[in-house]
Amino acid sequence: MASEHLGPVFALATAFTWAMAVVLFKKSGDVLEPIALNLLKNSLGLVLVAASALGAGTSTHEASLTDYAILLGSGALGIGIADTLLFAGLNLTGATHQAIVETIYSPSVIVLSYFMLGEVLETRQALGGAFILAAVLIASVRHEGHTLPRSAYARGLLLGGSAMMLMAFAIVWVKPVLERHDVLFSTGVRLTGGLLALALMALSSPQRRRTTYAAFRPQAAWRFAIPGAFLGTYVSLLCWIASFKYSDASVAALLNQTSTLFIVLLAATFLREPLTGRVIIAVGLALTGSVIVLL
């Protein structure tokens, strides 16, 4: 498959595997604290990525100190801090409500890509993006009759929105570096940056040290946390890095955005969160938009 077609394929694979991971993280997040869960998932992810890199014979000698610094900084922001904020918001609002804030992600990437990378969307891509954004907005509108307190809802949106904007900045910042290096190498260094940031947060107080230590002891929550880490920190993260390596940041972000719809559908199936006719219409719009972007 030509490299120009690989990016969109990886972006859609990212969306689906991340959606599955979010549902699993919601289940494990009912027991594990956000920082502890994030540290657990990234530790497992780094082990898997390192093993894959060794098996593939990935070379690191061509990376400059600047590239290392950007990869580490991007990981600290986009994995260490952003994912922790995302988990905190997910615990407050649930998967379906949290899907609302994911609509911030692709517009943030598009705007940042324009200013930081000079990217401009083609008309076809903008049209496909409009379908996708319309779909996720329709699917994510806060429905009447919900039981979530407004204060918790607002706090969850703020945490999730902050996570999405940090994630967008981190990936746009690192994109030029991704184009110069192997996907496994880039992913491994970014995960290392995320783990360093998380280690500092975990050691910042006795309470956080206790909850982090407890997360690494075998327990029932691992039934969801371990598969979630495999999908979200290994499969999805590799696909995410590859999607930005092989396509424009704006296009990758628009297709990544379909994860919102997958989350809503999977949350309805496995978490028993409401699935309405509005969501079904949104799925059709998102699929149409994805096809337009892929053409």
XYZ file of C-alpha atoms in Angstrom:
295
model
C 0.000 0.000 0.000
C 1.340 3.462 -0.955
C 2.507 5.623 1.962
C -0.099 8.317 1.207
C -2.827 5.747 1.916
C -1.197 4.338 5.048
C -1.812 7.456 7.156
C -5.637 7.443 6.904
C -5.778 3.672 7.501
C -3.660 4.016 10.634
C -5.801 6.972 11.770
C -9.022 4.945 11.602
C -7.323 2.001 13.311
C -6.253 4.414 16.045
C -9.828 5.597 16.508
C -11.284 2.121 16.937
C -8.590 0.647 19.182
C -8.535 3.779 21.362
C -12.318 3.606 21.741
C -12.063 0.032 22.986
C -9.303 1.085 25.380
C -11.401 3.975 26.760
C -14.213 1.596 27.694
C -11.709 -0.652 29.473
C -10.105 2.344 31.206
C -13.519 3.473 32.415
C -14.032 0.080 34.061
C -10.566 0.033 35.656
C -10.821 3.741 36.548
C -13.658 2.893 38.921
C -10.941 1.350 41.128
C -7.594 2.891 40.141
C -6.664 6.584 40.514
C -5.895 8.480 37.253
C -2.146 8.915 37.858
C -1.735 5.302 38.991
C -3.739 3.958 36.041
C -1.774 6.109 33.583
C 1.547 4.981 35.072
C 0.484 1.334 34.924
C -0.682 1.498 31.317
C 2.389 3.393 30.093
C 4.807 1.089 31.915
C 3.274 -1.911 30.159
C 3.172 0.010 26.876
C 6.874 0.892 27.074
C 7.815 -2.742 27.760
C 5.830 -3.861 24.702
C 7.222 -1.119 22.462
C 10.798 -1.784 23.620
C 10.398 -5.505 22.964
C 8.984 -4.792 19.505
C 11.811 -2.342 18.743
C 14.457 -4.881 19.778
C 12.785 -7.557 17.695
C 12.657 -5.238 14.678
C 16.261 -4.079 15.146
C 15.223 -0.413 15.414
C 18.197 1.986 15.336
C 18.465 5.063 17.559
C 21.866 6.435 16.568
C 20.567 8.999 14.053
C 18.429 10.961 16.533
C 19.807 14.344 17.601
C 19.589 15.713 21.139
C 16.955 18.183 19.909
C 14.830 15.352 18.519
C 15.132 13.467 21.802
C 14.133 16.575 23.749
C 11.056 17.190 21.584
C 9.971 13.546 21.738
C 10.389 13.453 25.514
C 8.613 16.794 25.997
C 5.776 15.758 23.692
C 5.366 12.533 25.654
C 5.368 14.340 28.999
C 2.597 16.667 27.825
C 0.575 14.389 25.556
C 0.856 11.127 27.496
C 1.870 11.908 31.062
C -0.291 14.959 31.743
C -3.003 14.778 29.054
C -3.955 11.140 29.635
C -4.110 11.711 33.402
C -6.514 14.631 32.884
C -8.526 12.506 30.453
C -8.887 9.657 32.974
C -9.953 12.095 35.687
C -12.642 13.508 33.380
C -13.691 10.010 32.320
C -14.223 9.003 35.954
C -16.482 12.027 36.476
C -18.630 12.026 33.331
C -18.562 8.504 31.909
C -17.511 7.445 28.410
C -20.478 8.870 26.495
C -20.355 12.297 28.143
C -16.583 12.409 27.838
C -16.984 11.858 24.105
C -18.224 15.464 23.954
C -14.831 16.890 24.791
C -13.111 14.809 22.117
C -14.694 17.090 19.525
C -12.121 19.683 20.659
C -9.241 17.510 19.464
C -9.376 17.716 15.667
C -10.175 21.468 15.462
C -7.263 22.075 17.845
C -4.903 20.054 15.651
C -6.120 21.809 12.497
C -5.632 25.289 13.967
C -2.241 24.427 15.474
C -1.114 22.741 12.230
C -1.930 25.914 10.323
C 0.131 28.121 12.642
C 2.940 25.682 13.503
C 3.297 23.610 10.311
C 1.719 25.765 7.606
C -0.772 23.041 6.659
C -3.978 23.982 4.809
C -6.919 21.600 4.347
C -8.078 20.870 0.795
C -11.758 21.502 0.059
C -12.491 17.767 -0.039
C -10.795 17.207 3.300
C -12.592 20.164 4.865
C -15.932 18.784 3.634
C -15.189 15.348 5.087
C -14.082 16.983 8.301
C -17.343 18.937 8.503
C -19.308 15.664 8.266
C -17.190 14.102 11.018
C -17.447 17.091 13.346
C -21.188 17.367 12.744
C -21.528 13.681 13.559
C -19.631 13.810 16.832
C -21.483 16.948 17.927
C -24.858 15.336 17.202
C -23.862 12.147 19.017
C -22.456 13.948 22.025
C -25.140 16.535 22.858
C -25.957 16.376 26.555
C -29.349 14.684 26.700
C -32.212 15.685 28.941
C -33.022 13.600 31.979
C -29.409 12.805 32.859
C -28.520 12.325 36.521
C -24.978 13.749 36.490
C -24.635 16.879 38.698
C -23.787 20.034 36.766
C -20.652 20.679 38.834
C -19.247 17.219 38.065
C -20.247 17.544 34.416
C -18.511 20.943 34.089
C -15.377 19.724 35.857
C -15.255 16.606 33.685
C -15.556 18.691 30.516
C -12.816 21.065 31.711
C -10.447 18.207 32.491
C -11.189 16.415 29.222
C -10.994 19.597 27.157
C -7.623 20.464 28.669
C -6.441 16.932 27.878
C -7.487 17.205 24.230
C -5.778 20.569 23.711
C -2.567 19.342 25.330
C -2.700 16.185 23.210
C -3.202 18.256 20.054
C -0.293 20.569 20.832
C 1.982 17.640 21.717
C 1.392 15.777 18.442
C 1.616 18.850 16.192
C 4.835 19.907 17.952
C 6.430 16.497 17.432
C 5.195 15.810 13.862
C 8.354 17.051 12.047
C 10.432 14.756 14.277
C 8.152 11.786 13.546
C 8.830 12.173 9.845
C 12.556 11.613 10.454
C 12.403 8.522 12.643
C 11.027 5.012 12.981
C 7.542 4.678 14.511
C 8.665 2.274 17.261
C 11.605 4.473 18.250
C 9.459 7.651 18.346
C 6.742 5.918 20.343
C 9.215 4.494 22.840
C 10.876 7.846 23.525
C 7.508 9.597 23.877
C 6.354 6.936 26.336
C 9.559 7.458 28.309
C 8.788 11.178 28.523
C 5.275 10.394 29.710
C 6.571 7.996 32.366
C 9.088 10.543 33.660
C 6.324 13.128 34.088
C 4.062 10.562 35.765
C 6.821 9.420 38.119
C 7.266 13.008 39.321
C 3.518 13.338 39.901
C 3.285 9.945 41.631
C 6.115 10.807 44.024
C 4.755 14.265 44.865
C 2.729 13.139 47.910
C 2.445 10.135 50.270
C -1.161 9.523 49.142
C -0.135 9.339 45.481
C 2.774 7.037 46.318
C 0.395 4.668 48.124
C -2.208 4.582 45.341
C 0.485 4.108 42.689
C 2.084 1.225 44.579
C -1.342 -0.378 45.050
C -2.051 -0.191 41.300
C 0.957 -2.395 40.539
C -0.234 -5.194 42.832
C -2.258 -7.933 41.060
C -5.982 -7.228 41.477
C -9.372 -7.559 39.800
C -9.018 -4.158 38.068
C -6.176 -5.620 35.990
C -8.789 -7.551 33.995
C -9.635 -4.241 32.331
C -6.443 -2.193 32.864
C -4.057 -4.674 31.195
C -6.100 -5.184 27.977
C -6.764 -1.423 27.976
C -3.038 -0.731 28.213
C -2.303 -3.172 25.378
C -4.885 -1.577 23.097
C -4.517 2.044 24.175
C -0.798 2.356 24.887
C 0.603 -0.136 22.406
C -1.653 -0.811 19.421
C -3.484 2.520 19.354
C -0.433 4.633 20.172
C 1.664 2.991 17.445
C -1.157 3.512 14.939
C -1.555 7.128 16.124
C 2.125 7.935 15.640
C 2.079 6.200 12.241
C -1.022 8.151 11.142
C 0.779 11.455 11.758
C 3.987 10.192 10.191
C 2.329 9.170 6.924
C -0.297 11.918 6.466
C -0.920 15.584 7.182
C -1.658 16.310 10.823
C -5.054 17.820 9.920
C -6.204 14.737 7.986
C -4.984 12.321 10.661
C -6.739 14.325 13.374
C -10.051 14.385 11.506
C -10.038 10.615 11.086
C -8.850 10.099 14.675
C -11.964 12.036 15.697
C -14.186 9.112 14.709
C -13.050 7.527 17.979
C -15.773 9.612 19.636
C -18.456 7.712 17.765
C -16.835 4.347 18.448
C -16.690 5.234 22.147
C -20.389 6.097 22.210
C -21.328 2.830 20.476
C -19.043 0.673 22.633
C -20.145 2.449 25.810
C -23.758 1.665 24.931
C -22.882 -1.994 24.356
C -20.548 -2.702 27.266
C -21.248 0.067 29.805
C -25.012 0.248 29.203
C -24.831 3.984 28.490
C -27.788 5.321 26.413
C -27.800 4.786 22.625
C -30.336 6.945 20.782
C -31.487 7.463 17.215
C -29.423 10.655 17.184
C -26.277 8.591 17.737
C -27.157 6.211 14.894
C -27.568 9.178 12.517
C -24.217 10.505 13.710
C -22.507 7.208 12.858
C -23.748 7.493 9.279
C -22.455 11.068 9.008
C -19.069 10.096 10.409
C -18.672 7.177 8.017
C -19.588 9.457 5.097
C -17.038 12.023 6.230
C -14.349 9.377 6.626
C -14.944 8.093 3.098
C -14.703 11.659 1.700
C -11.402 12.241 3.496
C -10.041 8.884 2.299
C -10.946 9.411 -1.385
